[in-house]
Short mmCIF file of C-alpha atoms and ligand atoms in Angstrom, two decimals:
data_model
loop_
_atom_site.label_atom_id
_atom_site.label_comp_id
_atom_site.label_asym_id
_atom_site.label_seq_id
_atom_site.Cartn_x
_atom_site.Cartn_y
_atom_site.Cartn_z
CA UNK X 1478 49.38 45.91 0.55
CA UNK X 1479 46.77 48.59 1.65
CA UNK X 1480 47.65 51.82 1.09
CA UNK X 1481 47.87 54.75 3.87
CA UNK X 1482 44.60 56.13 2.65
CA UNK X 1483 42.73 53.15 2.94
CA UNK X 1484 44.54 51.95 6.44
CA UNK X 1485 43.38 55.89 7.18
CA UNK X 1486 39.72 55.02 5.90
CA UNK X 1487 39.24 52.29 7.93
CA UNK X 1488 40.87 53.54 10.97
CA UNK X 1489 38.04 56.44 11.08
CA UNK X 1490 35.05 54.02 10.64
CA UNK X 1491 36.80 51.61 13.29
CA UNK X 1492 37.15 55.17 15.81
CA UNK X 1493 33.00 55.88 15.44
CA UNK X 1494 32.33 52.30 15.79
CA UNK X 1495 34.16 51.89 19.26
CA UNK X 1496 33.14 55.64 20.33
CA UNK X 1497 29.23 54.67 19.39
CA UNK X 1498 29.60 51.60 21.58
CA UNK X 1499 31.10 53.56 24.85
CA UNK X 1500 28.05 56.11 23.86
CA UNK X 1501 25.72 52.46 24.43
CA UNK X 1502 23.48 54.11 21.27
CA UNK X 1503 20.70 51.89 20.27
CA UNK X 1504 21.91 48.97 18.55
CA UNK X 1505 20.22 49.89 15.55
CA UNK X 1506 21.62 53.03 15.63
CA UNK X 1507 25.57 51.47 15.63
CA UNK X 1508 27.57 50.67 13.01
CA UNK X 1509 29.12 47.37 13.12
CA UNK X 1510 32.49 46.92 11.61
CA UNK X 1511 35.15 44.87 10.85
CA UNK X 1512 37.77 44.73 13.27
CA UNK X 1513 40.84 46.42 11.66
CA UNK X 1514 43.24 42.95 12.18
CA UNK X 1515 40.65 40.71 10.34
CA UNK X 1516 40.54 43.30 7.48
CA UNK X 1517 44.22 43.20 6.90
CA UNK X 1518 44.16 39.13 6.84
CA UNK X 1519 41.16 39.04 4.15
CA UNK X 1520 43.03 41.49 2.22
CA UNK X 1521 46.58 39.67 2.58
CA UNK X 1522 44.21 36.25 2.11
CA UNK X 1523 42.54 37.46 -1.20
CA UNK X 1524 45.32 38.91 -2.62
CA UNK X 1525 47.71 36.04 -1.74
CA UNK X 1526 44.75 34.00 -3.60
CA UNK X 1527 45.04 35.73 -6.60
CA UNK X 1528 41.11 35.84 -5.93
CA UNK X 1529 39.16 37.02 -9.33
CA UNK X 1530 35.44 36.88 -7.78
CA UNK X 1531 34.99 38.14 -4.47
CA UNK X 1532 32.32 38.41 -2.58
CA UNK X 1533 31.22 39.74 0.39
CA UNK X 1534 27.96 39.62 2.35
CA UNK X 1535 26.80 42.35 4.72
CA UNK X 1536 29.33 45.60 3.79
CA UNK X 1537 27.98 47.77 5.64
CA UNK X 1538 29.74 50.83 5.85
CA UNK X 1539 32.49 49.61 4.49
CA UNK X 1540 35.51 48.22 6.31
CA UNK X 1541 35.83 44.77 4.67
CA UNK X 1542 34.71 46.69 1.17
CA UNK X 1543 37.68 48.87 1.32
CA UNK X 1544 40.14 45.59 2.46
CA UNK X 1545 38.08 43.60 -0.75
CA UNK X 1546 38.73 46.42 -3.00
CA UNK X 1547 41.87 47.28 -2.32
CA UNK X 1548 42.55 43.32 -3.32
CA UNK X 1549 40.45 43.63 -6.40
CA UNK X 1550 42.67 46.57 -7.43
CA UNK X 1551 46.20 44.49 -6.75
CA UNK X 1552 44.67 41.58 -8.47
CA UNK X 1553 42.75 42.70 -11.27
CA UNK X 1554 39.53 41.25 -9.81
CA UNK X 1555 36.64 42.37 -8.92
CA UNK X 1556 34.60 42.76 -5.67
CA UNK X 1557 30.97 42.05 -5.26
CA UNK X 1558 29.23 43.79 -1.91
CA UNK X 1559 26.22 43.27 -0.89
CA UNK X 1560 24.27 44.98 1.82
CA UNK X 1561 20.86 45.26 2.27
CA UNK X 1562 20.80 48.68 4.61
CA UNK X 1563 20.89 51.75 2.13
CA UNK X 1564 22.36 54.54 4.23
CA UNK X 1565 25.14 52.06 5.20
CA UNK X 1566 25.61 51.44 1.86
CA UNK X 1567 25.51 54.69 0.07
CA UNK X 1568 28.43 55.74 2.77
CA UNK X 1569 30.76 52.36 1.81
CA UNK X 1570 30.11 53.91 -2.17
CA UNK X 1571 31.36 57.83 -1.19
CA UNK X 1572 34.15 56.15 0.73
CA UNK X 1573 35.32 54.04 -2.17
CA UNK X 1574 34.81 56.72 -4.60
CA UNK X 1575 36.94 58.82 -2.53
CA UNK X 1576 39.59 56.44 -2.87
CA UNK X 1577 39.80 55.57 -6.36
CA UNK X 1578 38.70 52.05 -5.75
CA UNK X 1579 34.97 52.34 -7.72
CA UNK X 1580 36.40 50.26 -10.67
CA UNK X 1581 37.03 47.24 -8.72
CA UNK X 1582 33.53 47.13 -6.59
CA UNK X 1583 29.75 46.35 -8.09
CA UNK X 1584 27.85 47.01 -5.51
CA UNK X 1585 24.31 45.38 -4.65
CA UNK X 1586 21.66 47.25 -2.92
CA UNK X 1587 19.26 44.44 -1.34
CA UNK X 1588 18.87 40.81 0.79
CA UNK X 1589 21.42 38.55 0.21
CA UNK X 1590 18.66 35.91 -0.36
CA UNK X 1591 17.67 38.09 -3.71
CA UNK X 1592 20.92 38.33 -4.61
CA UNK X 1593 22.92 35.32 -4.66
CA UNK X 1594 21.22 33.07 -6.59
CA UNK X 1595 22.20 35.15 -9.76
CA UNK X 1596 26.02 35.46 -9.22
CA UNK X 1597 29.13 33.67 -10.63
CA UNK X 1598 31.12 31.15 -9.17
CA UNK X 1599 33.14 33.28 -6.70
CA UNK X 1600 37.02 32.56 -5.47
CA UNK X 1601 36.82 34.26 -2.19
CA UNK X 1602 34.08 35.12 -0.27
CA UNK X 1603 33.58 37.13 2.99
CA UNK X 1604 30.48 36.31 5.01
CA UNK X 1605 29.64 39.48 7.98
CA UNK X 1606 25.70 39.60 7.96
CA UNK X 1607 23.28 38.59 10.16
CA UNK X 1608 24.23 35.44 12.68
CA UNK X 1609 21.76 33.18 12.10
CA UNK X 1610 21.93 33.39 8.27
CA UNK X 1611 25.37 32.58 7.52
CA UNK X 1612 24.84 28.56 6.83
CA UNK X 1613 21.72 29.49 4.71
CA UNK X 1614 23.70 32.19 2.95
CA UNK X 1615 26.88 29.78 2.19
CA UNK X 1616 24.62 27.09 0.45
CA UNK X 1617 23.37 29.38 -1.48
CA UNK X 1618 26.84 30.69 -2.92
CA UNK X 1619 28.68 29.22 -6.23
CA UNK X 1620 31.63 28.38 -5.54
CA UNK X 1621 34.82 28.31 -8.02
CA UNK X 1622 36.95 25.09 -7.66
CA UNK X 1623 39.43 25.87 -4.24
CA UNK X 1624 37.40 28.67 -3.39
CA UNK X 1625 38.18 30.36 0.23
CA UNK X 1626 35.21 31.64 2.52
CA UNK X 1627 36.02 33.32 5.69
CA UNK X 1628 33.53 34.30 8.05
CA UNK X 1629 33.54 36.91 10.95
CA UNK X 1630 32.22 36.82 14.59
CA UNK X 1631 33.35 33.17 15.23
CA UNK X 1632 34.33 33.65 18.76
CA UNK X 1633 32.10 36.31 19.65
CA UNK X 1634 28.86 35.11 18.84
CA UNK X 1635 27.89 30.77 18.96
CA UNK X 1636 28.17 30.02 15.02
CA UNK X 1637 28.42 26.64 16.05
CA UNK X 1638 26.05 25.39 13.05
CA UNK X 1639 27.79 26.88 10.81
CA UNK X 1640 31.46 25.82 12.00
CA UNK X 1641 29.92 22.22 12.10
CA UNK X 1642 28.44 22.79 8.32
CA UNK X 1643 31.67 24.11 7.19
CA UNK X 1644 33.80 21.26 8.73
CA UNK X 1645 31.28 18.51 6.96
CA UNK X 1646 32.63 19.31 3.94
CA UNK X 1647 33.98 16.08 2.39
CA UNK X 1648 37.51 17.17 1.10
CA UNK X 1649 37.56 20.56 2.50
CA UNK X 1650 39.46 22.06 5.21
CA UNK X 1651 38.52 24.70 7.73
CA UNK X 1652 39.58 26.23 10.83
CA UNK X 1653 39.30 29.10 13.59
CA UNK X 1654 41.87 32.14 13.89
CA UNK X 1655 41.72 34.40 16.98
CA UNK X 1656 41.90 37.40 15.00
CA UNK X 1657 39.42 40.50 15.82
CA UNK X 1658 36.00 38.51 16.54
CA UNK X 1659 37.76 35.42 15.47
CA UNK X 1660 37.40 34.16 11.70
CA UNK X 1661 36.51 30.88 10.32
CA UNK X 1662 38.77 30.57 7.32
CA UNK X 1663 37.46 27.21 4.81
CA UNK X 1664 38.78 25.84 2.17
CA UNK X 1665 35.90 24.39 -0.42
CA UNK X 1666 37.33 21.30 -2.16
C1 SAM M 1801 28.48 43.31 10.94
S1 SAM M 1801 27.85 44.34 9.72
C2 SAM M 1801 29.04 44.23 8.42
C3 SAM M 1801 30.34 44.98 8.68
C4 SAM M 1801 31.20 45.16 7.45
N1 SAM M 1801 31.57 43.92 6.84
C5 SAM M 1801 32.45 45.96 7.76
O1 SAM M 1801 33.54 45.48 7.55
O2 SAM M 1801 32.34 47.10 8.22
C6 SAM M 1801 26.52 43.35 9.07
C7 SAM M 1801 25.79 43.97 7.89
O3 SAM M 1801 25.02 42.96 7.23
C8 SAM M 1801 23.89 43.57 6.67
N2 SAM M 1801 22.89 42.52 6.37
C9 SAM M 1801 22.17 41.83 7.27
N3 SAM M 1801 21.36 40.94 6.65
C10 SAM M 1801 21.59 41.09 5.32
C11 SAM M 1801 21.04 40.46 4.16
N4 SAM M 1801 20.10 39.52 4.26
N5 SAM M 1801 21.50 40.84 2.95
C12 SAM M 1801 22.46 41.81 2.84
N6 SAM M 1801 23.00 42.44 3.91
C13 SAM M 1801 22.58 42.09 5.13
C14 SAM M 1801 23.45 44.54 7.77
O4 SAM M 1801 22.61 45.56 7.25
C15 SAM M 1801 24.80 45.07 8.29
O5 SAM M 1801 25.15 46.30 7.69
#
């Protein structure tokens, strides 16, 4: 279960996120987080897993980091984060310091693209970057035997490719959950 700290944590990034929206600041200029609902499901997902490797792609500042690492911590696993924005990142690493969750996070600094090619096989894996890279990002992922991917911004954005990819699987399972901007939870076979 996340703790009262972390539910805290995220609670303030969620607060700036919806305040710089109702500001209408640059888009470039917003942070773009996790809604609060989806990170308590990855968390209660990943931990109910037993998930070892997890992985997520795009961390920005940090919601879904702190809802990984907090899972890492009750499973004895580890979380892998990578984001390719530094100032974004660099905040994600003070806030997880803060809360005593730096054991249980390697962070990677960088393009996804660089990155995954060199990773383990990975039991869970969160996927929150850019739209139109999510199918190239998930073939590029190893994945451990049963492994669970869950994706954000199903319902509020057309991932339509990469619902269709994820439902080709032969063997797998996958579907949509109306939760925050609506996850596609998969099962790899
Ligand atoms: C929607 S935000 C992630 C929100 C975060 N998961 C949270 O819970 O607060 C998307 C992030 O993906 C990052 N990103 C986009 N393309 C990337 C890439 N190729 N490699 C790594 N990170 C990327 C962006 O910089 C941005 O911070």
């Amino acid at each position: 279960v996340l703790s009262k700290t972390e539910r805290a944590s995220m609670t303030r990034l969620w607060t700036r996120k919806l305040e710089q929206d109702s500001d209408r600041l640059p888009r470039t200029a917003r942070h773009r987080n996790l809604h609060p609902d989806s990170a308590e499901l990855i968390h209660a997902l990943a931990v109910g897993l037993h998930a070892q490797a997890i992985l997520e792609i795009g961390g920005s500042s940090g919601i879904s980091t702190i809802a990984l690492a907090s899972a890492a911590r009750a499973t004895g696993g580890r979380l892998t984060s990578i984001e390719i924005e530094p100032t974004r990142q660099a905040e994600s690493r003070e806030t997880i310091s803060s809360l005593g969750l730096s054991d249980h996070v390697r962070f990677i600094l960088g393009d996804a693209a660089d990155a995954l090619p060199g990773l383990d096989a990975m039991s869970f894996v969160f996927i929150d970057c850019e739209k139109e890279d999510y199918v190239r990002f998930f073939d590029m992922v190893t994945f451990a035997p049963g492994a669970v991917v869950v994706a954000d911004n199903i319902l509020s954005h057309d991932l339509s490719d990469y619902v269709a990819h994820v439902r080709s699987l032969v063997g797998g399972e996958s579907l949509t959950l109306p939760v925050g901007k609506g996850l596609e939870i998969t099962r790899i076979p």
